[in-house]
Amino acid sequence: MKELHLICNAHLDPVWQWDWNEGATAALATFYSACDLADEYDYIFCHNEALLYEYIEEYDPALFARIQALVKAGKWHIMGGWYVQPDCNIPSGEGFVRQIESGLTYFKEKFNQRPTVAVNFDSFGHTQGLVQILNKCGYEGYIFCRPMVELLDLPKMVFKWLGFDGSEVKAARFQDESIYCSELGNAVNAIKRKMQPWEKEDIAFVLWGVGNHGGGASRKDLTDIKGFVEEQKNNGVCVFHSTPEAFFNKVMPDVEYDAALQPCLIKCYTSIARIKHKYAELENKLLRTEKLCAYADKEGAYTYDLSAFAEAQKTLAAIQFHDVLSGTCIIEGEKSSLQKAEYALELLDKQFTKAFMALCGGYEKAKPGEYPIFVYNPNPHAEEQIFNAEFYLQTPIVSETEGYEFTIRKNGEEIVPYQKIKESSCVNLDKSERLAVKTTLNPLSLTRFDVEVRRGKRVYIDKTSPKELTNANQTKVGFNPTDGALNSYMVGGKEYLSGSAFTPVVFDDNPDPWGWNMKKVGSNYRKPAAKTAVRVIERGDLLTSVESIYDTGKSDIRVAYTFYKDFDYVDVTVNVYWNDGGKGLKLEIPVQELGRFIGQTAFGTQEYGRETEECSQRFVGIEKDGKVLAVFKDGTYGCSVENGKLYLNLLNGSVYCAHPVGDLPIIDETRFNRYIDLGRHEYTFRLEVCKESELEKKATAFTQKPYALNFYPHGNGVKKEESPVRISAQDISLSAFRKVGVNTYMVRLVNNNKDGVVCDCTVFDKSISLSFGKYEVKTLLYENGDLREHASMLTL
């Protein structure tokens, strides 16, 4: 070794075994100490996470000013540049970009700094999709610590990490028993130990400083390091205080690694299901609201509130924090994180409603007796689909024989088919109505429907339990009358299931929410009995729904299937009322043929191994002979394939923040412990057979559904129905469309496929021809009437 870079840090979780406010106090104490030591010693303090700097700026402006001066003097280094150190598996590609954008925007504004090495020391595994994101966000290097050596073998400590699209970034895993930390006053001994894995390298770095709850350096440590520097000089090693950028500027990796940095702490894919569901809801709401508001802003119907969106985006970034989104924090952290998410959802709801009503207001007034329904479609492709709309009638009908009938006209002319389905209200009269409507919606814009109401016969559905249903495309489904499950799914004459699918499976679990030393989740699988099997709840011209209810002895689980007359997919809703502490819950899907086990990750499709727990985002499936038996999902991530069956992990049987320590029991079982996933949960899935190239678009359509509202227009607003973004290729998906500055709009397009695609994209009144490579993401800017491709994913 010729050169050793000492990177002093104070890893500080904003929330973990403490809540956010205590994280702020730890940051204040740590940053005060770092400033005081910087006045006495010639060292560099490195710290990341914009959220912590925001705390300092708000709670102690004088301290913040000291930090700004030290940054300018080069004694304090802005490291990483992200808003927090996030979970690096669950956020979508767009979610990661927003994490980076929120952090870099802050550091540029407050410190005029732009880090080029990203650091996620404590995140529990890292998706391969990060490589393209890092590359196109201007990062040259990436430092991580997990998964550690015993979980993942890497070719070298520093390597070229390759992305799905062929891009690359320099990456370094720092490995040590204390990873990023050192004990207070014992830094030199830790540094000596941490040097050992680098013995064969010319240039090395070491992470040191008191971490976990902050602390950083101490006077004793810095004094001891002075002596250590002189000692190593005699050994021919140049040791100095440094930064991640300085280290990566000196190294050029000569080996490549073309895979995800996994597996790592696999129960984190499922733990604290409420946070994961709420995160998915917020991410989808942000992206959907941006689209509508950018459209309304350009048409002059609404003024885009950049500050409201920035605030919501920072909240999204905050709850990506690895001990929150991974589900390893205490119950107070769960509660406050959910509160933050609800705050952001309310911000977005206000902006969405302003834009939506402004656009609706430009339409003609409704005729007497008509109920106008306006529907916003957040997706850029015009395809036939079913949306649900609910509205409240003026006069109730209380009768066993009479009820309301409807005629629905699209754009005042075309009559569209509908089916009455169960409304949200449980008042037993005909006044609150919910309709399923089949139509093609205008892409990325509004469509108007007018509902004409008349009195007619009350409709009673045929509740005869079906064994088999066939639709107009000859797609067939079958149901097992004993266990209440879907046991046949035949598309194009081919059977895809080999047994009862989406059946609940209870398993034995341990209290540890991380899953230390585990490769798969759970043991001793068993199926609860169905106490209500295949009960028909909807039947009509568009769809049939059945439900089955299961009883574990302590918990109730309801699984409902909806099969459509004109569409080949099956929608599945699962309601869980969980009271089985220490037990977990999965859904089991036996497949007819095993093929490639694949799932969505950030801006990519990952192929997984067998018999291990994996993390997939909005789709997972089995690919065979060019077709994918896909499950689309919203807010669930853990999955596995075992013995010819696909498993979706819904709930773990863990306790809040129960970290294994040596040979001690994980929890004290002589007292009450809080199990994290007890209570009410709801999940939605879609089972469909499709091409692999269609998965991304279909996943977006499933998770960002149309929004419908009964609204009475006044005719004085802006009426505009042309899509603001038009994409010629069906396999190219729209990741984001939003306003990013004065007269500037951003469009992000994704080719989540292994084959290249050529397409045209029109944004407002300008068009551009694009050529996508495999898994390539492109960013476009429409600025002052000009449309161009933007090399960076960022628009800072």
PDB file of N, CA and C in Angstrom, residues 358-430:
ATOM      1  N   ALA A 358     -60.034  22.985 -12.591  1.00  0.00           N
ATOM      2  CA  ALA A 358     -59.818  24.058 -13.554  1.00  0.00           C
ATOM      3  C   ALA A 358     -59.998  23.558 -14.979  1.00  0.00           C
ATOM      4  N   LEU A 359     -59.513  22.371 -15.269  1.00  0.00           N
ATOM      5  CA  LEU A 359     -59.670  21.809 -16.607  1.00  0.00           C
ATOM      6  C   LEU A 359     -61.122  21.419 -16.877  1.00  0.00           C
ATOM      7  N   CYS A 360     -61.783  20.847 -15.879  1.00  0.00           N
ATOM      8  CA  CYS A 360     -63.195  20.455 -16.055  1.00  0.00           C
ATOM      9  C   CYS A 360     -64.088  21.664 -16.278  1.00  0.00           C
ATOM     10  N   GLY A 361     -63.723  22.788 -15.661  1.00  0.00           N
ATOM     11  CA  GLY A 361     -64.581  23.974 -15.713  1.00  0.00           C
ATOM     12  C   GLY A 361     -64.799  24.523 -17.101  1.00  0.00           C
ATOM     13  N   GLY A 362     -63.952  24.188 -18.054  1.00  0.00           N
ATOM     14  CA  GLY A 362     -64.097  24.711 -19.399  1.00  0.00           C
ATOM     15  C   GLY A 362     -65.144  24.010 -20.243  1.00  0.00           C
ATOM     16  N   TYR A 363     -65.717  22.944 -19.757  1.00  0.00           N
ATOM     17  CA  TYR A 363     -66.707  22.199 -20.520  1.00  0.00           C
ATOM     18  C   TYR A 363     -68.089  22.847 -20.375  1.00  0.00           C
ATOM     19  N   GLU A 364     -68.987  22.456 -21.275  1.00  0.00           N
ATOM     20  CA  GLU A 364     -70.346  22.982 -21.233  1.00  0.00           C
ATOM     21  C   GLU A 364     -71.079  22.507 -19.989  1.00  0.00           C
ATOM     22  N   LYS A 365     -72.048  23.299 -19.556  1.00  0.00           N
ATOM     23  CA  LYS A 365     -72.846  22.923 -18.409  1.00  0.00           C
ATOM     24  C   LYS A 365     -73.645  21.657 -18.705  1.00  0.00           C
ATOM     25  N   ALA A 366     -73.925  20.911 -17.657  1.00  0.00           N
ATOM     26  CA  ALA A 366     -74.713  19.689 -17.813  1.00  0.00           C
ATOM     27  C   ALA A 366     -76.171  20.019 -18.104  1.00  0.00           C
ATOM     28  N   LYS A 367     -76.822  19.124 -18.828  1.00  0.00           N
ATOM     29  CA  LYS A 367     -78.260  19.277 -19.078  1.00  0.00           C
ATOM     30  C   LYS A 367     -79.027  18.873 -17.821  1.00  0.00           C
ATOM     31  N   PRO A 368     -80.230  19.342 -17.660  1.00  0.00           N
ATOM     32  CA  PRO A 368     -81.023  18.963 -16.474  1.00  0.00           C
ATOM     33  C   PRO A 368     -81.144  17.449 -16.347  1.00  0.00           C
ATOM     34  N   GLY A 369     -80.886  16.953 -15.142  1.00  0.00           N
ATOM     35  CA  GLY A 369     -80.999  15.522 -14.881  1.00  0.00           C
ATOM     36  C   GLY A 369     -79.763  14.718 -15.226  1.00  0.00           C
ATOM     37  N   GLU A 370     -78.729  15.345 -15.843  1.00  0.00           N
ATOM     38  CA  GLU A 370     -77.500  14.628 -16.184  1.00  0.00           C
ATOM     39  C   GLU A 370     -76.484  14.720 -15.044  1.00  0.00           C
ATOM     40  N   TYR A 371     -75.721  13.665 -14.932  1.00  0.00           N
ATOM     41  CA  TYR A 371     -74.618  13.632 -13.967  1.00  0.00           C
ATOM     42  C   TYR A 371     -73.315  13.539 -14.759  1.00  0.00           C
ATOM     43  N   PRO A 372     -72.596  14.657 -14.901  1.00  0.00           N
ATOM     44  CA  PRO A 372     -71.339  14.611 -15.669  1.00  0.00           C
ATOM     45  C   PRO A 372     -70.217  13.963 -14.850  1.00  0.00           C
ATOM     46  N   ILE A 373     -69.489  13.052 -15.485  1.00  0.00           N
ATOM     47  CA  ILE A 373     -68.330  12.393 -14.882  1.00  0.00           C
ATOM     48  C   ILE A 373     -67.104  12.740 -15.720  1.00  0.00           C
ATOM     49  N   PHE A 374     -66.093  13.293 -15.077  1.00  0.00           N
ATOM     50  CA  PHE A 374     -64.838  13.590 -15.769  1.00  0.00           C
ATOM     51  C   PHE A 374     -63.780  12.605 -15.298  1.00  0.00           C
ATOM     52  N   VAL A 375     -63.022  12.082 -16.255  1.00  0.00           N
ATOM     53  CA  VAL A 375     -62.015  11.061 -15.950  1.00  0.00           C
ATOM     54  C   VAL A 375     -60.665  11.522 -16.471  1.00  0.00           C
ATOM     55  N   TYR A 376     -59.670  11.524 -15.578  1.00  0.00           N
ATOM     56  CA  TYR A 376     -58.301  11.817 -15.987  1.00  0.00           C
ATOM     57  C   TYR A 376     -57.540  10.516 -16.136  1.00  0.00           C
ATOM     58  N   ASN A 377     -56.944  10.322 -17.308  1.00  0.00           N
ATOM     59  CA  ASN A 377     -56.132   9.140 -17.586  1.00  0.00           C
ATOM     60  C   ASN A 377     -54.657   9.533 -17.494  1.00  0.00           C
ATOM     61  N   PRO A 378     -53.907   9.034 -16.510  1.00  0.00           N
ATOM     62  CA  PRO A 378     -52.512   9.449 -16.338  1.00  0.00           C
ATOM     63  C   PRO A 378     -51.520   8.741 -17.254  1.00  0.00           C
ATOM     64  N   ASN A 379     -52.025   7.915 -18.180  1.00  0.00           N
ATOM     65  CA  ASN A 379     -51.135   7.117 -19.028  1.00  0.00           C
ATOM     66  C   ASN A 379     -51.187   7.595 -20.476  1.00  0.00           C
ATOM     67  N   PRO A 380     -50.060   7.493 -21.213  1.00  0.00           N
ATOM     68  CA  PRO A 380     -49.951   8.127 -22.534  1.00  0.00           C
ATOM     69  C   PRO A 380     -50.464   7.295 -23.702  1.00  0.00           C
ATOM     70  N   HIS A 381     -50.905   6.064 -23.446  1.00  0.00           N
ATOM     71  CA  HIS A 381     -51.359   5.210 -24.532  1.00  0.00           C
ATOM     72  C   HIS A 381     -52.870   5.041 -24.451  1.00  0.00           C
ATOM     73  N   ALA A 382     -53.555   5.211 -25.576  1.00  0.00           N
ATOM     74  CA  ALA A 382     -55.010   5.082 -25.624  1.00  0.00           C
ATOM     75  C   ALA A 382     -55.381   3.614 -25.794  1.00  0.00           C
ATOM     76  N   GLU A 383     -55.904   3.013 -24.735  1.00  0.00           N
ATOM     77  CA  GLU A 383     -56.286   1.605 -24.777  1.00  0.00           C
ATOM     78  C   GLU A 383     -57.635   1.420 -24.101  1.00  0.00           C
ATOM     79  N   GLU A 384     -58.402   0.459 -24.585  1.00  0.00           N
ATOM     80  CA  GLU A 384     -59.691   0.166 -23.976  1.00  0.00           C
ATOM     81  C   GLU A 384     -59.473  -0.389 -22.565  1.00  0.00           C
ATOM     82  N   GLN A 385     -60.277   0.063 -21.644  1.00  0.00           N
ATOM     83  CA  GLN A 385     -60.107  -0.356 -20.261  1.00  0.00           C
ATOM     84  C   GLN A 385     -61.418  -0.151 -19.512  1.00  0.00           C
ATOM     85  N   ILE A 386     -61.419  -0.534 -18.251  1.00  0.00           N
ATOM     86  CA  ILE A 386     -62.569  -0.313 -17.372  1.00  0.00           C
ATOM     87  C   ILE A 386     -62.131   0.614 -16.249  1.00  0.00           C
ATOM     88  N   PHE A 387     -62.920   1.673 -16.043  1.00  0.00           N
ATOM     89  CA  PHE A 387     -62.699   2.526 -14.879  1.00  0.00           C
ATOM     90  C   PHE A 387     -63.942   2.506 -14.008  1.00  0.00           C
ATOM     91  N   ASN A 388     -63.781   2.845 -12.749  1.00  0.00           N
ATOM     92  CA  ASN A 388     -64.899   2.905 -11.812  1.00  0.00           C
ATOM     93  C   ASN A 388     -65.207   4.348 -11.464  1.00  0.00           C
ATOM     94  N   ALA A 389     -66.494   4.673 -11.405  1.00  0.00           N
ATOM     95  CA  ALA A 389     -66.930   6.022 -11.029  1.00  0.00           C
ATOM     96  C   ALA A 389     -68.068   5.907 -10.027  1.00  0.00           C
ATOM     97  N   GLU A 390     -68.006   6.742  -9.001  1.00  0.00           N
ATOM     98  CA  GLU A 390     -69.051   6.730  -7.984  1.00  0.00           C
ATOM     99  C   GLU A 390     -69.649   8.122  -7.854  1.00  0.00           C
ATOM    100  N   PHE A 391     -70.970   8.212  -7.709  1.00  0.00           N
ATOM    101  CA  PHE A 391     -71.640   9.500  -7.579  1.00  0.00           C
ATOM    102  C   PHE A 391     -72.916   9.307  -6.765  1.00  0.00           C
ATOM    103  N   TYR A 392     -73.490  10.424  -6.346  1.00  0.00           N
ATOM    104  CA  TYR A 392     -74.607  10.404  -5.401  1.00  0.00           C
ATOM    105  C   TYR A 392     -75.829  11.025  -6.068  1.00  0.00           C
ATOM    106  N   LEU A 393     -76.926  10.281  -6.117  1.00  0.00           N
ATOM    107  CA  LEU A 393     -78.144  10.743  -6.783  1.00  0.00           C
ATOM    108  C   LEU A 393     -78.975  11.642  -5.869  1.00  0.00           C
ATOM    109  N   GLN A 394     -79.834  12.421  -6.497  1.00  0.00           N
ATOM    110  CA  GLN A 394     -80.638  13.372  -5.728  1.00  0.00           C
ATOM    111  C   GLN A 394     -81.749  12.693  -4.939  1.00  0.00           C
ATOM    112  N   THR A 395     -82.379  11.688  -5.547  1.00  0.00           N
ATOM    113  CA  THR A 395     -83.557  11.071  -4.930  1.00  0.00           C
ATOM    114  C   THR A 395     -83.312   9.587  -4.706  1.00  0.00           C
ATOM    115  N   PRO A 396     -83.493   9.105  -3.487  1.00  0.00           N
ATOM    116  CA  PRO A 396     -83.277   7.670  -3.240  1.00  0.00           C
ATOM    117  C   PRO A 396     -84.484   6.836  -3.680  1.00  0.00           C
ATOM    118  N   ILE A 397     -84.218   5.582  -3.982  1.00  0.00           N
ATOM    119  CA  ILE A 397     -85.274   4.597  -4.204  1.00  0.00           C
ATOM    120  C   ILE A 397     -85.159   3.549  -3.113  1.00  0.00           C
ATOM    121  N   VAL A 398     -86.215   3.396  -2.356  1.00  0.00           N
ATOM    122  CA  VAL A 398     -86.261   2.368  -1.322  1.00  0.00           C
ATOM    123  C   VAL A 398     -87.304   1.348  -1.748  1.00  0.00           C
ATOM    124  N   SER A 399     -86.823   0.295  -2.397  1.00  0.00           N
ATOM    125  CA  SER A 399     -87.759  -0.677  -2.967  1.00  0.00           C
ATOM    126  C   SER A 399     -87.030  -1.985  -3.205  1.00  0.00           C
ATOM    127  N   GLU A 400     -87.762  -3.088  -3.094  1.00  0.00           N
ATOM    128  CA  GLU A 400     -87.184  -4.390  -3.411  1.00  0.00           C
ATOM    129  C   GLU A 400     -87.313  -4.734  -4.886  1.00  0.00           C
ATOM    130  N   THR A 401     -88.101  -3.937  -5.626  1.00  0.00           N
ATOM    131  CA  THR A 401     -88.324  -4.245  -7.042  1.00  0.00           C
ATOM    132  C   THR A 401     -87.825  -3.150  -7.981  1.00  0.00           C
ATOM    133  N   GLU A 402     -87.745  -1.906  -7.507  1.00  0.00           N
ATOM    134  CA  GLU A 402     -87.307  -0.806  -8.361  1.00  0.00           C
ATOM    135  C   GLU A 402     -85.869  -0.401  -8.051  1.00  0.00           C
ATOM    136  N   GLY A 403     -85.207   0.144  -9.068  1.00  0.00           N
ATOM    137  CA  GLY A 403     -83.858   0.662  -8.912  1.00  0.00           C
ATOM    138  C   GLY A 403     -83.543   1.589 -10.070  1.00  0.00           C
ATOM    139  N   TYR A 404     -82.358   2.169 -10.073  1.00  0.00           N
ATOM    140  CA  TYR A 404     -81.976   3.085 -11.133  1.00  0.00           C
ATOM    141  C   TYR A 404     -81.283   2.346 -12.276  1.00  0.00           C
ATOM    142  N   GLU A 405     -81.550   2.848 -13.498  1.00  0.00           N
ATOM    143  CA  GLU A 405     -80.850   2.420 -14.700  1.00  0.00           C
ATOM    144  C   GLU A 405     -80.215   3.646 -15.336  1.00  0.00           C
ATOM    145  N   PHE A 406     -79.226   3.428 -16.204  1.00  0.00           N
ATOM    146  CA  PHE A 406     -78.453   4.552 -16.711  1.00  0.00           C
ATOM    147  C   PHE A 406     -78.176   4.414 -18.211  1.00  0.00           C
ATOM    148  N   THR A 407     -77.977   5.553 -18.842  1.00  0.00           N
ATOM    149  CA  THR A 407     -77.369   5.631 -20.163  1.00  0.00           C
ATOM    150  C   THR A 407     -76.162   6.541 -20.029  1.00  0.00           C
ATOM    151  N   ILE A 408     -74.994   6.059 -20.462  1.00  0.00           N
ATOM    152  CA  ILE A 408     -73.765   6.836 -20.326  1.00  0.00           C
ATOM    153  C   ILE A 408     -73.262   7.215 -21.709  1.00  0.00           C
ATOM    154  N   ARG A 409     -73.117   8.519 -21.925  1.00  0.00           N
ATOM    155  CA  ARG A 409     -72.638   9.016 -23.215  1.00  0.00           C
ATOM    156  C   ARG A 409     -71.233   9.601 -23.052  1.00  0.00           C
ATOM    157  N   LYS A 410     -70.355   9.193 -23.939  1.00  0.00           N
ATOM    158  CA  LYS A 410     -68.993   9.717 -23.963  1.00  0.00           C
ATOM    159  C   LYS A 410     -68.946  10.892 -24.928  1.00  0.00           C
ATOM    160  N   ASN A 411     -68.464  12.030 -24.450  1.00  0.00           N
ATOM    161  CA  ASN A 411     -68.379  13.245 -25.259  1.00  0.00           C
ATOM    162  C   ASN A 411     -69.730  13.635 -25.858  1.00  0.00           C
ATOM    163  N   GLY A 412     -70.805  13.317 -25.146  1.00  0.00           N
ATOM    164  CA  GLY A 412     -72.137  13.711 -25.571  1.00  0.00           C
ATOM    165  C   GLY A 412     -72.736  12.879 -26.670  1.00  0.00           C
ATOM    166  N   GLU A 413     -72.023  11.858 -27.158  1.00  0.00           N
ATOM    167  CA  GLU A 413     -72.525  11.100 -28.312  1.00  0.00           C
ATOM    168  C   GLU A 413     -72.477   9.594 -28.069  1.00  0.00           C
ATOM    169  N   GLU A 414     -71.299   9.003 -28.082  1.00  0.00           N
ATOM    170  CA  GLU A 414     -71.134   7.552 -28.006  1.00  0.00           C
ATOM    171  C   GLU A 414     -71.683   6.988 -26.701  1.00  0.00           C
ATOM    172  N   ILE A 415     -72.575   5.992 -26.823  1.00  0.00           N
ATOM    173  CA  ILE A 415     -73.090   5.305 -25.642  1.00  0.00           C
ATOM    174  C   ILE A 415     -72.117   4.189 -25.269  1.00  0.00           C
ATOM    175  N   VAL A 416     -71.677   4.178 -24.016  1.00  0.00           N
ATOM    176  CA  VAL A 416     -70.671   3.209 -23.583  1.00  0.00           C
ATOM    177  C   VAL A 416     -71.295   2.223 -22.598  1.00  0.00           C
ATOM    178  N   PRO A 417     -70.812   0.983 -22.592  1.00  0.00           N
ATOM    179  CA  PRO A 417     -71.371  -0.042 -21.685  1.00  0.00           C
ATOM    180  C   PRO A 417     -70.926   0.174 -20.242  1.00  0.00           C
ATOM    181  N   TYR A 418     -71.772  -0.250 -19.313  1.00  0.00           N
ATOM    182  CA  TYR A 418     -71.467  -0.119 -17.901  1.00  0.00           C
ATOM    183  C   TYR A 418     -72.063  -1.292 -17.139  1.00  0.00           C
ATOM    184  N   GLN A 419     -71.656  -1.422 -15.885  1.00  0.00           N
ATOM    185  CA  GLN A 419     -72.229  -2.405 -14.973  1.00  0.00           C
ATOM    186  C   GLN A 419     -72.267  -1.799 -13.587  1.00  0.00           C
ATOM    187  N   LYS A 420     -73.420  -1.896 -12.940  1.00  0.00           N
ATOM    188  CA  LYS A 420     -73.518  -1.442 -11.551  1.00  0.00           C
ATOM    189  C   LYS A 420     -72.757  -2.414 -10.660  1.00  0.00           C
ATOM    190  N   ILE A 421     -71.922  -1.847  -9.772  1.00  0.00           N
ATOM    191  CA  ILE A 421     -71.192  -2.661  -8.811  1.00  0.00           C
ATOM    192  C   ILE A 421     -71.374  -2.054  -7.422  1.00  0.00           C
ATOM    193  N   LYS A 422     -70.913  -2.763  -6.412  1.00  0.00           N
ATOM    194  CA  LYS A 422     -71.114  -2.323  -5.026  1.00  0.00           C
ATOM    195  C   LYS A 422     -70.436  -0.983  -4.773  1.00  0.00           C
ATOM    196  N   GLU A 423     -71.227  -0.034  -4.255  1.00  0.00           N
ATOM    197  CA  GLU A 423     -70.699   1.274  -3.907  1.00  0.00           C
ATOM    198  C   GLU A 423     -69.967   1.210  -2.570  1.00  0.00           C
ATOM    199  N   SER A 424     -69.247   2.288  -2.228  1.00  0.00           N
ATOM    200  CA  SER A 424     -68.492   2.312  -0.974  1.00  0.00           C
ATOM    201  C   SER A 424     -69.419   2.346   0.235  1.00  0.00           C
ATOM    202  N   SER A 425     -70.532   3.046   0.114  1.00  0.00           N
ATOM    203  CA  SER A 425     -71.487   3.138   1.213  1.00  0.00           C
ATOM    204  C   SER A 425     -72.202   1.804   1.421  1.00  0.00           C
ATOM    205  N   CYS A 426     -72.615   1.554   2.648  1.00  0.00           N
ATOM    206  CA  CYS A 426     -73.373   0.339   2.955  1.00  0.00           C
ATOM    207  C   CYS A 426     -74.817   0.648   3.343  1.00  0.00           C
ATOM    208  N   VAL A 427     -75.297   1.877   3.050  1.00  0.00           N
ATOM    209  CA  VAL A 427     -76.699   2.205   3.288  1.00  0.00           C
ATOM    210  C   VAL A 427     -77.543   1.449   2.265  1.00  0.00           C
ATOM    211  N   ASN A 428     -78.530   0.713   2.736  1.00  0.00           N
ATOM    212  CA  ASN A 428     -79.256  -0.224   1.871  1.00  0.00           C
ATOM    213  C   ASN A 428     -80.405   0.457   1.128  1.00  0.00           C
ATOM    214  N   LEU A 429     -80.041   1.411   0.243  1.00  0.00           N
ATOM    215  CA  LEU A 429     -81.021   2.012  -0.660  1.00  0.00           C
ATOM    216  C   LEU A 429     -80.295   2.433  -1.934  1.00  0.00           C
ATOM    217  N   ASP A 430     -81.050   2.724  -2.974  1.00  0.00           N
ATOM    218  CA  ASP A 430     -80.463   3.061  -4.273  1.00  0.00           C
ATOM    219  C   ASP A 430     -80.314   4.580  -4.374  1.00  0.00           C
TER     220      ASP A 430
END
